[in-house]
PDB file of C-alpha atoms in Angstrom:
ATOM      1  CA  MET A   1     -50.247 123.716  -9.746  1.00 52.00           C
ATOM      2  CA  SER A   2     -47.924 121.449  -7.771  1.00 55.00           C
ATOM      3  CA  TYR A   3     -48.874 119.079  -4.987  1.00 52.00           C
ATOM      4  CA  THR A   4     -47.331 121.470  -2.481  1.00 53.00           C
ATOM      5  CA  HIS A   5     -49.644 124.286  -3.600  1.00 49.00           C
ATOM      6  CA  ILE A   6     -52.677 122.013  -3.416  1.00 49.00           C
ATOM      7  CA  TYR A   7     -51.678 120.878   0.078  1.00 50.00           C
ATOM      8  CA  LEU A   8     -51.187 124.463   1.265  1.00 46.00           C
ATOM      9  CA  PHE A   9     -54.533 125.475  -0.250  1.00 49.00           C
ATOM     10  CA  LEU A  10     -56.384 122.608   1.438  1.00 51.00           C
ATOM     11  CA  ARG A  11     -54.605 123.232   4.734  1.00 53.00           C
ATOM     12  CA  ASN A  12     -55.861 126.841   4.852  1.00 53.00           C
ATOM     13  CA  ILE A  13     -59.523 126.036   4.235  1.00 59.00           C
ATOM     14  CA  ARG A  14     -61.826 127.127   7.037  1.00 62.00           C
ATOM     15  CA  VAL A  15     -63.086 124.237   9.085  1.00 74.00           C
ATOM     16  CA  ASP A  16     -66.594 124.801  10.395  1.00 83.00           C
ATOM     17  CA  VAL A  17     -68.039 121.792  12.158  1.00 86.00           C
ATOM     18  CA  SER A  18     -71.269 120.905  13.835  1.00 89.00           C
ATOM     19  CA  MET A  19     -71.552 118.253  16.502  1.00 89.00           C
ATOM     20  CA  ASN A  20     -74.476 116.333  17.880  1.00 90.00           C
ATOM     21  CA  PHE A  21     -75.333 113.031  19.491  1.00 91.00           C
ATOM     22  CA  ILE A  22     -77.544 110.096  18.588  1.00 92.00           C
ATOM     23  CA  LEU A  23     -78.713 108.630  21.897  1.00 90.00           C
ATOM     24  CA  GLY A  24     -80.763 105.634  22.978  1.00 89.00           C
ATOM     25  CA  LEU A  25     -79.217 103.001  20.725  1.00 92.00           C
ATOM     26  CA  PRO A  26     -78.825  99.329  21.692  1.00 93.00           C
ATOM     27  CA  ARG A  27     -75.540  98.604  23.465  1.00 93.00           C
ATOM     28  CA  SER A  28     -72.645  97.354  21.385  1.00 91.00           C
ATOM     29  CA  ARG A  29     -70.311  94.579  22.531  1.00 92.00           C
ATOM     30  CA  LYS A  30     -68.077  97.232  24.071  1.00 90.00           C
ATOM     31  CA  GLY A  31     -71.032  98.784  25.918  1.00 91.00           C
ATOM     32  CA  ARG A  32     -71.354 101.874  23.773  1.00 93.00           C
ATOM     33  CA  ASP A  33     -74.920 103.058  23.317  1.00 93.00           C
ATOM     34  CA  SER A  34     -74.566 106.433  21.580  1.00 93.00           C
ATOM     35  CA  ILE A  35     -72.951 107.995  18.537  1.00 94.00           C
ATOM     36  CA  PHE A  36     -71.072 111.289  18.540  1.00 93.00           C
ATOM     37  CA  VAL A  37     -71.681 112.880  15.131  1.00 93.00           C
ATOM     38  CA  ILE A  38     -69.339 115.537  13.726  1.00 91.00           C
ATOM     39  CA  VAL A  39     -69.972 117.138  10.317  1.00 90.00           C
ATOM     40  CA  ASP A  40     -67.440 119.306   8.472  1.00 85.00           C
ATOM     41  CA  LYS A  41     -69.698 121.864   6.817  1.00 82.00           C
ATOM     42  CA  PHE A  42     -67.273 122.605   3.957  1.00 79.00           C
ATOM     43  CA  SER A  43     -66.398 119.133   2.741  1.00 80.00           C
ATOM     44  CA  LYS A  44     -69.541 117.448   4.132  1.00 84.00           C
ATOM     45  CA  THR A  45     -67.274 114.864   5.740  1.00 84.00           C
ATOM     46  CA  THR A  46     -69.109 113.172   8.576  1.00 89.00           C
ATOM     47  CA  TYR A  47     -67.607 111.298  11.484  1.00 90.00           C
ATOM     48  CA  PHE A  48     -69.674 108.799  13.462  1.00 94.00           C
ATOM     49  CA  ILE A  49     -67.886 107.971  16.709  1.00 93.00           C
ATOM     50  CA  ALA A  50     -69.237 105.386  19.131  1.00 93.00           C
ATOM     51  CA  CYS A  51     -69.445 106.599  22.723  1.00 92.00           C
ATOM     52  CA  HIS A  52     -71.289 106.033  25.981  1.00 92.00           C
ATOM     53  CA  LYS A  53     -74.391 108.006  26.901  1.00 90.00           C
ATOM     54  CA  THR A  54     -72.763 108.781  30.256  1.00 89.00           C
ATOM     55  CA  ASP A  55     -69.530 110.215  28.772  1.00 89.00           C
ATOM     56  CA  ASP A  56     -68.770 113.654  30.127  1.00 87.00           C
ATOM     57  CA  ALA A  57     -67.251 116.615  28.291  1.00 86.00           C
ATOM     58  CA  THR A  58     -63.704 115.389  28.986  1.00 89.00           C
ATOM     59  CA  ASN A  59     -64.304 112.067  27.217  1.00 90.00           C
ATOM     60  CA  ILE A  60     -66.118 113.745  24.329  1.00 90.00           C
ATOM     61  CA  ASP A  61     -63.298 116.265  24.066  1.00 90.00           C
ATOM     62  CA  ASP A  62     -60.783 113.403  23.817  1.00 90.00           C
ATOM     63  CA  LEU A  63     -62.797 111.924  20.931  1.00 90.00           C
ATOM     64  CA  PHE A  64     -63.084 115.346  19.261  1.00 89.00           C
ATOM     65  CA  PHE A  65     -59.360 115.987  19.606  1.00 87.00           C
ATOM     66  CA  ARG A  66     -58.430 112.551  18.264  1.00 87.00           C
ATOM     67  CA  GLU A  67     -60.854 112.525  15.320  1.00 84.00           C
ATOM     68  CA  VAL A  68     -61.158 116.174  14.204  1.00 83.00           C
ATOM     69  CA  ILE A  69     -58.272 118.298  15.416  1.00 83.00           C
ATOM     70  CA  ARG A  70     -55.705 115.640  14.549  1.00 82.00           C
ATOM     71  CA  LEU A  71     -56.919 115.587  10.930  1.00 78.00           C
ATOM     72  CA  HIS A  72     -58.110 119.149  10.289  1.00 76.00           C
ATOM     73  CA  GLY A  73     -56.637 121.377  12.977  1.00 80.00           C
ATOM     74  CA  VAL A  74     -58.655 123.590  15.283  1.00 82.00           C
ATOM     75  CA  PRO A  75     -62.024 124.435  13.699  1.00 82.00           C
ATOM     76  CA  THR A  76     -62.955 128.024  12.976  1.00 81.00           C
ATOM     77  CA  SER A  77     -66.380 127.428  14.457  1.00 82.00           C
ATOM     78  CA  ILE A  78     -68.183 124.646  16.294  1.00 83.00           C
ATOM     79  CA  MET A  79     -71.964 124.535  16.288  1.00 85.00           C
ATOM     80  CA  SER A  80     -73.905 122.460  18.776  1.00 85.00           C
ATOM     81  CA  ASP A  81     -77.275 122.493  20.463  1.00 81.00           C
ATOM     82  CA  ARG A  82     -76.058 120.864  23.684  1.00 80.00           C
ATOM     83  CA  GLU A  83     -76.742 122.428  27.068  1.00 79.00           C
ATOM     84  CA  VAL A  84     -74.690 125.369  28.264  1.00 78.00           C
ATOM     85  CA  LYS A  85     -72.961 123.481  31.112  1.00 79.00           C
ATOM     86  CA  PHE A  86     -71.690 120.800  28.737  1.00 81.00           C
ATOM     87  CA  LEU A  87     -70.472 123.305  26.129  1.00 81.00           C
ATOM     88  CA  SER A  88     -68.698 125.559  28.613  1.00 80.00           C
ATOM     89  CA  TYR A  89     -66.858 122.597  30.127  1.00 83.00           C
ATOM     90  CA  PHE A  90     -66.118 121.224  26.634  1.00 84.00           C
ATOM     91  CA  TRP A  91     -64.504 124.543  25.642  1.00 82.00           C
ATOM     92  CA  LYS A  92     -62.513 124.732  28.875  1.00 84.00           C
ATOM     93  CA  VAL A  93     -61.099 121.218  28.408  1.00 85.00           C
ATOM     94  CA  LEU A  94     -60.405 121.823  24.703  1.00 84.00           C
ATOM     95  CA  TRP A  95     -58.451 125.027  25.349  1.00 83.00           C
ATOM     96  CA  ASP A  96     -56.555 123.394  28.232  1.00 85.00           C
ATOM     97  CA  LYS A  97     -55.430 120.643  25.847  1.00 84.00           C
ATOM     98  CA  LEU A  98     -54.239 123.268  23.395  1.00 82.00           C
ATOM     99  CA  GLY A  99     -52.232 124.956  26.161  1.00 83.00           C
ATOM    100  CA  THR A 100     -54.315 128.123  26.197  1.00 80.00           C
ATOM    101  CA  LYS A 101     -55.795 129.727  29.295  1.00 74.00           C
ATOM    102  CA  LEU A 102     -59.467 130.530  28.881  1.00 65.00           C
ATOM    103  CA  TYR A 103     -60.718 133.590  30.738  1.00 66.00           C
ATOM    104  CA  ILE A 104     -64.212 134.939  30.784  1.00 60.00           C
ATOM    105  CA  LEU A 105     -64.616 138.654  31.223  1.00 55.00           C
ATOM    106  CA  ILE A 106     -67.755 139.626  33.080  1.00 53.00           C
ATOM    107  CA  LEU A 107     -68.887 143.234  33.225  1.00 51.00           C
ATOM    108  CA  VAL A 108     -70.827 144.125  36.342  1.00 51.00           C
ATOM    109  CA  ILE A 109     -72.696 147.405  36.562  1.00 50.00           C
ATOM    110  CA  HIS A 110     -73.097 148.443  40.163  1.00 51.00           C
ATOM    111  CA  LYS A 111     -75.413 151.210  41.345  1.00 48.00           C
ATOM    112  CA  GLN A 112     -72.527 153.152  42.862  1.00 49.00           C
ATOM    113  CA  MET A 113     -69.702 152.176  40.473  1.00 49.00           C
ATOM    114  CA  ALA A 114     -70.254 152.161  36.736  1.00 48.00           C
ATOM    115  CA  ASN A 115     -68.456 149.530  34.661  1.00 45.00           C
ATOM    116  CA  LEU A 116     -66.664 147.543  37.375  1.00 46.00           C
ATOM    117  CA  LYS A 117     -64.724 144.838  35.551  1.00 48.00           C
ATOM    118  CA  LEU A 118     -64.153 141.455  37.116  1.00 46.00           C
ATOM    119  CA  LEU A 119     -61.869 138.880  35.550  1.00 44.00           C
ATOM    120  CA  ILE A 120     -62.882 135.387  36.538  1.00 45.00           C
ATOM    121  CA  GLU A 121     -60.585 132.474  35.786  1.00 44.00           C
ATOM    122  CA  LEU A 122     -62.346 129.199  35.022  1.00 42.00           C
TER     123      LEU A 122
END
């Protein structure tokens, strides 16, 4: 098996990651007081990225893009137990960076009209 075949094999491996935060740490010299933890579930590679507790989804998405997507590509799945508002904004920012429009399809069932479909752009 040549190096090219090994590279192509490793490049096509599914990337399933989980992400979480360690909060409430003492401040570093740069003022960071939290750690953004990302674990690749296949290789068990773990990334510990210093961040601020007050970072919003845009900042966290920048860290995620720089540390995970740059090295592994877009993950097949991302698991997190963060709140819904954070995750929905995280996904919106991530897909915007990738140049993809994210639409959410909501099905509304009205008493008079069955299956009225509304397309809401985020």
